[in-house]
Short mmCIF file of C-alpha atoms (C1' of nucleotides) in Angstrom, two decimals:
data_model
loop_
_atom_site.label_atom_id
_atom_site.label_comp_id
_atom_site.label_asym_id
_atom_site.label_seq_id
_atom_site.Cartn_x
_atom_site.Cartn_y
_atom_site.Cartn_z
CA MET A 1 0.00 0.00 0.00
CA THR A 2 1.41 3.39 -0.96
CA ASP A 3 1.68 6.27 1.49
CA GLY A 4 -1.08 8.03 -0.42
CA GLU A 5 -3.43 5.10 0.10
CA ARG A 6 -2.49 4.91 3.78
CA LEU A 7 -3.25 8.60 4.05
CA LEU A 8 -6.62 8.18 2.34
CA ASP A 9 -7.50 5.24 4.59
CA ALA A 10 -6.65 7.23 7.70
CA VAL A 11 -8.68 10.19 6.49
CA LEU A 12 -11.71 8.03 5.74
CA ARG A 13 -11.44 6.38 9.13
CA LEU A 14 -11.26 9.80 10.78
CA THR A 15 -14.23 10.93 8.73
CA THR A 16 -16.38 8.03 9.89
CA ALA A 17 -15.39 8.38 13.53
CA LEU A 18 -15.96 12.13 13.57
CA GLN A 19 -19.35 11.77 11.99
CA ARG A 20 -20.40 9.20 14.54
CA ASP A 21 -19.08 11.27 17.42
CA MET A 22 -20.86 14.40 16.27
CA GLU A 23 -24.13 12.62 15.54
CA THR A 24 -24.33 11.13 19.01
CA GLY A 25 -23.50 14.51 20.52
CA LEU A 26 -26.24 16.16 18.48
CA ALA A 27 -28.77 13.45 19.27
CA ALA A 28 -28.10 14.01 22.97
CA VAL A 29 -29.48 17.54 22.65
CA GLY A 30 -32.30 16.55 20.28
CA LEU A 31 -30.74 17.60 16.97
CA THR A 32 -29.84 15.88 13.72
CA PRO A 33 -26.90 16.96 11.51
CA ALA A 34 -29.16 18.69 8.99
CA ARG A 35 -31.07 20.59 11.68
CA ALA A 36 -27.86 21.49 13.51
CA HIS A 37 -26.49 22.85 10.25
CA LEU A 38 -29.49 25.15 9.94
CA VAL A 39 -29.09 26.25 13.56
CA GLY A 40 -25.44 26.95 12.82
CA VAL A 41 -26.36 29.27 9.96
CA LEU A 42 -28.77 31.14 12.23
CA VAL A 43 -26.02 31.57 14.81
CA THR A 44 -23.53 32.83 12.25
CA SER A 45 -25.77 34.97 10.07
CA GLY A 46 -28.69 35.84 12.32
CA PRO A 47 -32.44 35.47 11.72
CA GLN A 48 -33.20 34.69 8.08
CA PRO A 49 -36.09 34.03 5.71
CA GLN A 50 -36.24 30.46 4.46
CA GLN A 51 -35.08 31.31 0.94
CA ALA A 52 -31.82 32.67 2.33
CA LEU A 53 -31.40 29.55 4.45
CA ALA A 54 -31.96 27.36 1.41
CA ARG A 55 -29.21 29.16 -0.46
CA GLN A 56 -26.72 28.95 2.39
CA LEU A 57 -27.46 25.31 3.12
CA GLU A 58 -27.40 24.50 -0.61
CA VAL A 59 -30.70 22.73 -0.32
CA THR A 60 -34.16 23.27 -1.85
CA PRO A 61 -36.67 25.63 -0.21
CA ARG A 62 -38.96 22.65 0.27
CA ASN A 63 -36.31 20.96 2.33
CA VAL A 64 -35.94 24.03 4.54
CA THR A 65 -39.69 23.95 5.19
CA GLY A 66 -39.31 20.46 6.64
CA LEU A 67 -36.26 21.28 8.73
CA VAL A 68 -37.86 24.42 10.15
CA ASP A 69 -41.10 22.52 10.85
CA ALA A 70 -39.15 20.05 12.98
CA LEU A 71 -37.04 22.71 14.73
CA GLU A 72 -40.16 24.75 15.47
CA ARG A 73 -42.04 21.72 16.79
CA ASP A 74 -39.09 20.96 19.09
CA GLY A 75 -38.82 24.53 20.34
CA PHE A 76 -35.48 25.53 18.80
CA VAL A 77 -36.76 28.21 16.43
CA THR A 78 -39.85 30.27 15.66
CA ARG A 79 -41.22 31.71 12.43
CA GLU A 80 -41.67 35.44 12.93
CA PRO A 81 -43.85 37.38 10.49
CA GLN A 82 -42.03 39.87 8.33
CA PRO A 83 -44.08 43.09 8.21
CA THR A 84 -42.55 44.36 4.96
CA ASP A 85 -43.32 41.16 3.03
CA ARG A 86 -46.21 39.06 4.18
CA ARG A 87 -45.13 36.10 2.05
CA ALA A 88 -41.93 35.61 4.00
CA SER A 89 -41.36 34.64 7.60
CA ILE A 90 -38.15 35.11 9.50
CA VAL A 91 -36.68 32.04 11.16
CA THR A 92 -35.34 33.00 14.58
CA LEU A 93 -33.65 31.05 17.36
CA THR A 94 -35.57 30.72 20.62
CA ALA A 95 -33.77 31.16 23.93
CA ARG A 96 -33.45 27.43 24.18
CA GLY A 97 -32.24 27.20 20.58
CA ARG A 98 -29.51 29.69 21.37
CA GLU A 99 -28.51 27.82 24.50
CA VAL A 100 -28.18 24.57 22.61
CA ALA A 101 -26.27 26.30 19.83
CA ASP A 102 -23.84 27.79 22.35
CA GLY A 103 -23.30 24.30 23.70
CA LEU A 104 -22.47 23.01 20.25
CA VAL A 105 -19.93 25.75 19.71
CA ALA A 106 -18.33 24.96 23.05
CA GLY A 107 -18.27 21.25 22.26
CA ARG A 108 -16.55 21.95 19.02
CA ARG A 109 -13.92 24.06 20.68
CA GLU A 110 -13.34 21.29 23.19
CA LEU A 111 -13.01 18.67 20.48
CA GLY A 112 -10.43 20.85 18.75
CA GLY A 113 -8.47 20.95 21.99
CA GLN A 114 -8.66 17.21 22.41
CA LEU A 115 -7.39 16.63 18.90
CA ALA A 116 -4.53 19.04 19.45
CA ARG A 117 -3.46 17.12 22.53
CA VAL A 118 -3.03 13.92 20.53
CA LEU A 119 0.09 15.27 18.84
CA PRO A 120 3.25 17.06 19.93
CA ALA A 121 2.35 20.72 20.29
CA GLY A 122 4.76 21.79 17.57
CA ARG A 123 3.14 19.64 14.92
CA VAL A 124 -0.48 20.69 15.25
CA ALA A 125 -0.21 23.91 13.24
CA ALA A 126 1.67 22.20 10.41
CA LEU A 127 -0.82 19.36 10.39
CA ALA A 128 -3.70 21.82 10.12
CA ASP A 129 -1.98 23.40 7.11
CA ASP A 130 -1.40 20.04 5.45
CA VAL A 131 -4.99 18.91 5.98
CA ALA A 132 -6.23 22.23 4.66
CA ALA A 133 -4.12 21.69 1.55
CA LEU A 134 -5.71 18.28 1.08
CA ALA A 135 -9.16 19.79 1.48
CA ASP A 136 -8.32 22.42 -1.13
CA GLU A 137 -7.22 19.73 -3.55
CA VAL A 138 -10.33 17.59 -3.07
CA GLU A 139 -12.55 20.63 -3.45
CA ARG A 140 -10.68 21.42 -6.65
CA LEU A 141 -11.13 17.85 -7.91
CA ALA A 142 -14.84 17.82 -7.20
CA GLY A 143 -15.51 21.35 -8.34
CA GLY A 144 -13.26 21.36 -11.38
CA ALA A 145 -14.69 18.11 -12.74
CA ARG A 146 -17.84 19.89 -13.87
CA MET B 1 -8.63 30.48 16.89
CA THR B 2 -6.37 27.83 18.39
CA ASP B 3 -4.36 25.43 16.28
CA GLY B 4 -6.65 22.63 17.43
CA GLU B 5 -9.70 24.47 16.14
CA ARG B 6 -7.94 25.22 12.87
CA LEU B 7 -7.14 21.54 12.59
CA LEU B 8 -10.72 20.53 13.27
CA ASP B 9 -12.01 23.04 10.73
CA ALA B 10 -9.65 21.70 8.08
CA VAL B 11 -10.63 18.12 8.84
CA LEU B 12 -14.33 18.92 8.61
CA ARG B 13 -13.79 20.72 5.33
CA LEU B 14 -11.87 17.73 3.98
CA THR B 15 -14.61 15.41 5.21
CA THR B 16 -17.30 17.33 3.36
CA ALA B 17 -15.32 17.61 0.15
CA LEU B 18 -14.36 13.93 0.15
CA GLN B 19 -17.92 12.88 0.74
CA ARG B 20 -19.14 14.97 -2.14
CA ASP B 21 -16.40 13.73 -4.44
CA MET B 22 -17.08 10.09 -3.64
CA GLU B 23 -20.84 10.44 -3.94
CA THR B 24 -20.64 11.91 -7.41
CA GLY B 25 -18.22 9.17 -8.43
CA LEU B 26 -20.55 6.49 -7.11
CA ALA B 27 -23.61 8.07 -8.71
CA ALA B 28 -21.80 7.98 -12.05
CA VAL B 29 -21.74 4.18 -11.91
CA GLY B 30 -25.24 3.87 -10.45
CA LEU B 31 -24.38 3.36 -6.79
CA THR B 32 -25.14 5.14 -3.54
CA PRO B 33 -22.74 5.18 -0.55
CA ALA B 34 -24.74 2.58 1.38
CA ARG B 35 -24.97 0.23 -1.60
CA ALA B 36 -21.31 0.71 -2.43
CA HIS B 37 -20.45 -0.17 1.15
CA LEU B 38 -22.31 -3.45 0.80
CA VAL B 39 -20.56 -4.14 -2.50
CA GLY B 40 -17.25 -3.43 -0.79
CA VAL B 41 -17.95 -6.03 1.87
CA LEU B 42 -18.75 -8.58 -0.84
CA VAL B 43 -15.45 -7.80 -2.56
CA THR B 44 -13.46 -8.12 0.65
CA SER B 45 -15.21 -11.05 2.28
CA GLY B 46 -16.84 -12.89 -0.61
CA PRO B 47 -20.47 -14.01 -1.06
CA GLN B 48 -22.42 -13.75 2.19
CA PRO B 49 -25.86 -14.36 3.66
CA GLN B 50 -27.71 -11.19 4.61
CA GLN B 51 -27.32 -11.70 8.35
CA ALA B 52 -23.55 -11.63 7.97
CA LEU B 53 -23.80 -8.50 5.84
CA ALA B 54 -25.97 -6.83 8.47
CA ARG B 55 -23.34 -7.52 11.13
CA GLN B 56 -20.45 -6.23 9.04
CA LEU B 57 -22.32 -3.12 7.90
CA GLU B 58 -23.61 -2.55 11.44
CA VAL B 59 -27.19 -2.10 10.23
CA THR B 60 -30.38 -4.08 10.78
CA PRO B 61 -31.22 -7.13 8.65
CA ARG B 62 -34.26 -5.24 7.41
CA ASN B 63 -32.01 -2.58 6.02
CA VAL B 64 -29.91 -5.15 4.19
CA THR B 65 -33.07 -6.50 2.57
CA GLY B 66 -33.67 -3.07 1.05
CA LEU B 67 -30.10 -2.55 -0.11
CA VAL B 68 -29.92 -5.99 -1.69
CA ASP B 69 -33.31 -5.45 -3.35
CA ALA B 70 -31.97 -2.33 -5.03
CA LEU B 71 -28.62 -3.89 -5.99
CA GLU B 72 -30.39 -6.91 -7.40
CA ARG B 73 -32.83 -4.80 -9.38
CA ASP B 74 -29.91 -2.85 -10.86
CA GLY B 75 -27.95 -6.00 -11.75
CA PHE B 76 -25.05 -5.68 -9.31
CA VAL B 77 -25.79 -8.76 -7.19
CA THR B 78 -27.93 -11.90 -7.15
CA ARG B 79 -29.48 -13.90 -4.32
CA GLU B 80 -28.31 -17.50 -4.69
CA PRO B 81 -30.15 -20.24 -2.80
CA GLN B 82 -28.16 -21.92 -0.07
CA PRO B 83 -28.75 -25.71 -0.28
CA THR B 84 -27.77 -26.39 3.33
CA ASP B 85 -30.19 -23.82 4.79
CA ARG B 86 -33.26 -22.97 2.81
CA ARG B 87 -34.03 -19.92 4.94
CA ALA B 88 -30.88 -18.14 3.87
CA SER B 89 -29.79 -16.87 0.49
CA ILE B 90 -26.24 -15.97 -0.46
CA VAL B 91 -25.69 -12.51 -1.87
CA THR B 92 -23.21 -12.72 -4.74
CA LEU B 93 -21.70 -10.13 -7.08
CA THR B 94 -22.64 -10.42 -10.75
CA ALA B 95 -19.96 -9.99 -13.42
CA ARG B 96 -21.06 -6.41 -13.80
CA GLY B 97 -21.04 -5.92 -10.05
CA ARG B 98 -17.48 -7.11 -9.90
CA GLU B 99 -16.44 -4.84 -12.77
CA VAL B 100 -17.92 -1.81 -11.07
CA ALA B 101 -16.32 -2.78 -7.77
CA ASP B 102 -12.92 -3.11 -9.45
CA GLY B 103 -13.40 0.37 -10.83
CA LEU B 104 -14.12 1.71 -7.37
CA VAL B 105 -10.96 0.15 -5.98
CA ALA B 106 -8.94 1.66 -8.83
CA GLY B 107 -10.53 5.05 -8.29
CA ARG B 108 -9.65 4.94 -4.66
CA ARG B 109 -6.05 4.10 -5.41
CA GLU B 110 -5.91 6.99 -7.84
CA LEU B 111 -7.37 9.39 -5.30
CA GLY B 112 -4.73 8.28 -2.82
CA GLY B 113 -2.08 9.11 -5.39
CA GLN B 114 -3.56 12.52 -6.06
CA LEU B 115 -3.63 13.35 -2.37
CA ALA B 116 -0.02 12.26 -1.98
CA ARG B 117 1.03 14.62 -4.77
CA VAL B 118 -0.38 17.61 -2.91
CA LEU B 119 2.43 17.49 -0.36
CA PRO B 120 6.21 17.12 -0.43
CA ALA B 121 6.92 13.40 -0.80
CA GLY B 122 8.69 13.18 2.53
CA ARG B 123 5.72 14.42 4.50
CA VAL B 124 3.02 12.05 3.25
CA ALA B 125 3.93 9.09 5.43
CA ALA B 126 4.17 11.21 8.58
CA LEU B 127 0.86 12.89 7.74
CA ALA B 128 -0.79 9.49 7.34
CA ASP B 129 0.49 8.54 10.79
CA ASP B 130 -0.74 11.75 12.36
CA VAL B 131 -4.18 11.48 10.82
CA ALA B 132 -4.38 7.84 11.92
CA ALA B 133 -3.58 8.97 15.46
CA LEU B 134 -6.40 11.50 15.29
CA ALA B 135 -8.76 8.80 14.04
CA ASP B 136 -7.73 6.55 16.92
CA GLU B 137 -8.45 9.31 19.40
CA VAL B 138 -11.87 10.13 17.98
CA GLU B 139 -12.79 6.45 17.91
CA ARG B 140 -11.71 6.25 21.52
CA LEU B 141 -13.80 9.30 22.42
CA ALA B 142 -16.91 7.95 20.72
CA GLY B 143 -16.46 4.36 21.84
CA GLY B 144 -15.30 5.08 25.36
CA ALA B 145 -18.22 7.39 26.09
CA ARG B 146 -20.56 4.42 26.51
"C1'" DT C 1 -37.04 -22.66 20.59
"C1'" DA C 2 -33.82 -19.99 17.70
"C1'" DT C 3 -32.64 -18.06 13.31
"C1'" DT C 4 -33.32 -15.99 8.36
"C1'" DG C 5 -35.50 -12.97 5.91
"C1'" DT C 6 -39.67 -10.64 5.08
"C1'" DT C 7 -43.96 -7.46 5.51
"C1'" DA C 8 -45.75 -3.45 8.03
"C1'" DT C 9 -44.95 0.98 9.76
"C1'" DA C 10 -42.43 5.15 10.74
"C1'" DC C 11 -38.89 8.92 10.75
"C1'" DT C 12 -35.27 11.74 8.40
"C1'" DC C 13 -33.20 13.95 4.48
"C1'" DT C 14 -33.47 14.90 -0.02
"C1'" DA C 15 -35.64 16.22 -4.78
"C1'" DT C 16 -39.13 17.98 -8.47
"C1'" DA C 17 -43.52 19.86 -9.72
"C1'" DA C 18 -47.66 22.25 -9.00
"C1'" DC C 19 -50.06 25.61 -6.38
"C1'" DT C 20 -51.30 29.85 -3.18
"C1'" DA C 21 -50.56 34.15 -1.57
"C1'" DT C 22 -48.23 38.16 -2.10
"C1'" DA C 23 -45.11 41.52 -4.43
"C1'" DT D 1 -44.85 38.31 -13.98
"C1'" DA D 2 -41.77 36.97 -10.18
"C1'" DT D 3 -41.03 35.46 -5.49
"C1'" DA D 4 -41.87 32.97 -0.71
"C1'" DG D 5 -43.48 29.15 1.05
"C1'" DT D 6 -46.49 25.42 0.85
"C1'" DT D 7 -48.87 20.77 -0.58
"C1'" DA D 8 -48.20 16.51 -3.25
"C1'" DT D 9 -45.33 12.89 -4.49
"C1'" DA D 10 -41.19 10.16 -4.60
"C1'" DG D 11 -36.75 7.84 -3.48
"C1'" DA D 12 -33.03 6.61 -0.23
"C1'" DG D 13 -31.41 5.19 4.31
"C1'" DT D 14 -32.45 3.97 8.71
"C1'" DA D 15 -35.16 1.77 12.74
"C1'" DT D 16 -38.53 -1.42 15.52
"C1'" DA D 17 -42.00 -4.97 15.70
"C1'" DA D 18 -44.52 -8.82 14.10
"C1'" DC D 19 -44.52 -12.83 11.30
"C1'" DA D 20 -43.40 -16.88 8.08
"C1'" DA D 21 -40.50 -20.53 6.95
"C1'" DT D 22 -36.95 -23.30 8.34
"C1'" DA D 23 -33.47 -25.21 11.51
#
DNA sequence: TATTGTTATACTCTATAACTATA
DNA sequence: TATAGTTATAGAGTATAACAATA
């Protein structure tokens, strides 16, 4: 097996483990990855109409309807009427939604710290650069193939 | 942002890009990730009854029924009767299934090569080791939390 | 009595198409 | 006429529970 294949294997293994870890963490607070993604956009970009969410999530408006339905039912967000355009509603985090979102951010920071502690302190920055370079390349491969 | 957080960000970006890249590749040959996973197990471990597939894929037997239904319909596998146990059937790759699977293996090898070329040759092996160490840690975190 | 695979049912994420209300 | 969001429909992956056929 070449070093490149070993690298790919390790990355795929990391991918699977990370996904599992994050999904169980999200499930513990009552979220799924897709719903957490939407919550993340609200945290970063503030209250938004569903069209804007659809664009940022790269998903159809219909899909956003379903995600917001579930998040609203579970008390994470509300749909606020927009006075200037009665077609649109503004999706807004509830207090509880914000609390949960803050917890996710904290958990992510903690996971970053745990990963950093796996390696000698001097290597973490270089590793981050190398992995970023790999990500750039894969994005180029996928994007450029069109 | 700490180096650990930068590392985590890079890894998550790589994860997303890889997933997208692989999904489009699979779709081009008529497979989904879940079905390709099943095909991969057949390549590695040979023809299997569905119970064994369910264990290796870590999904329910019911789920395997659905995946095999789809793979059978699309001509990738067949269900062969098992003479010694008439309850069970043995899931077997067709000639076309094997061809497609060989293509996936080749594609993976090529992707490994492309990743390796992103970095100075001397760093690839060390990077593979570091990423493997991260994967070990995340598996430990997820598994040990039970 | 235990095991293999299935039918029945349900939830989540995703998509397209057609429609309503509003701009 | 264009836009925001919905209903209708569909496919994929996943799960549990009940059941048939076989061991």
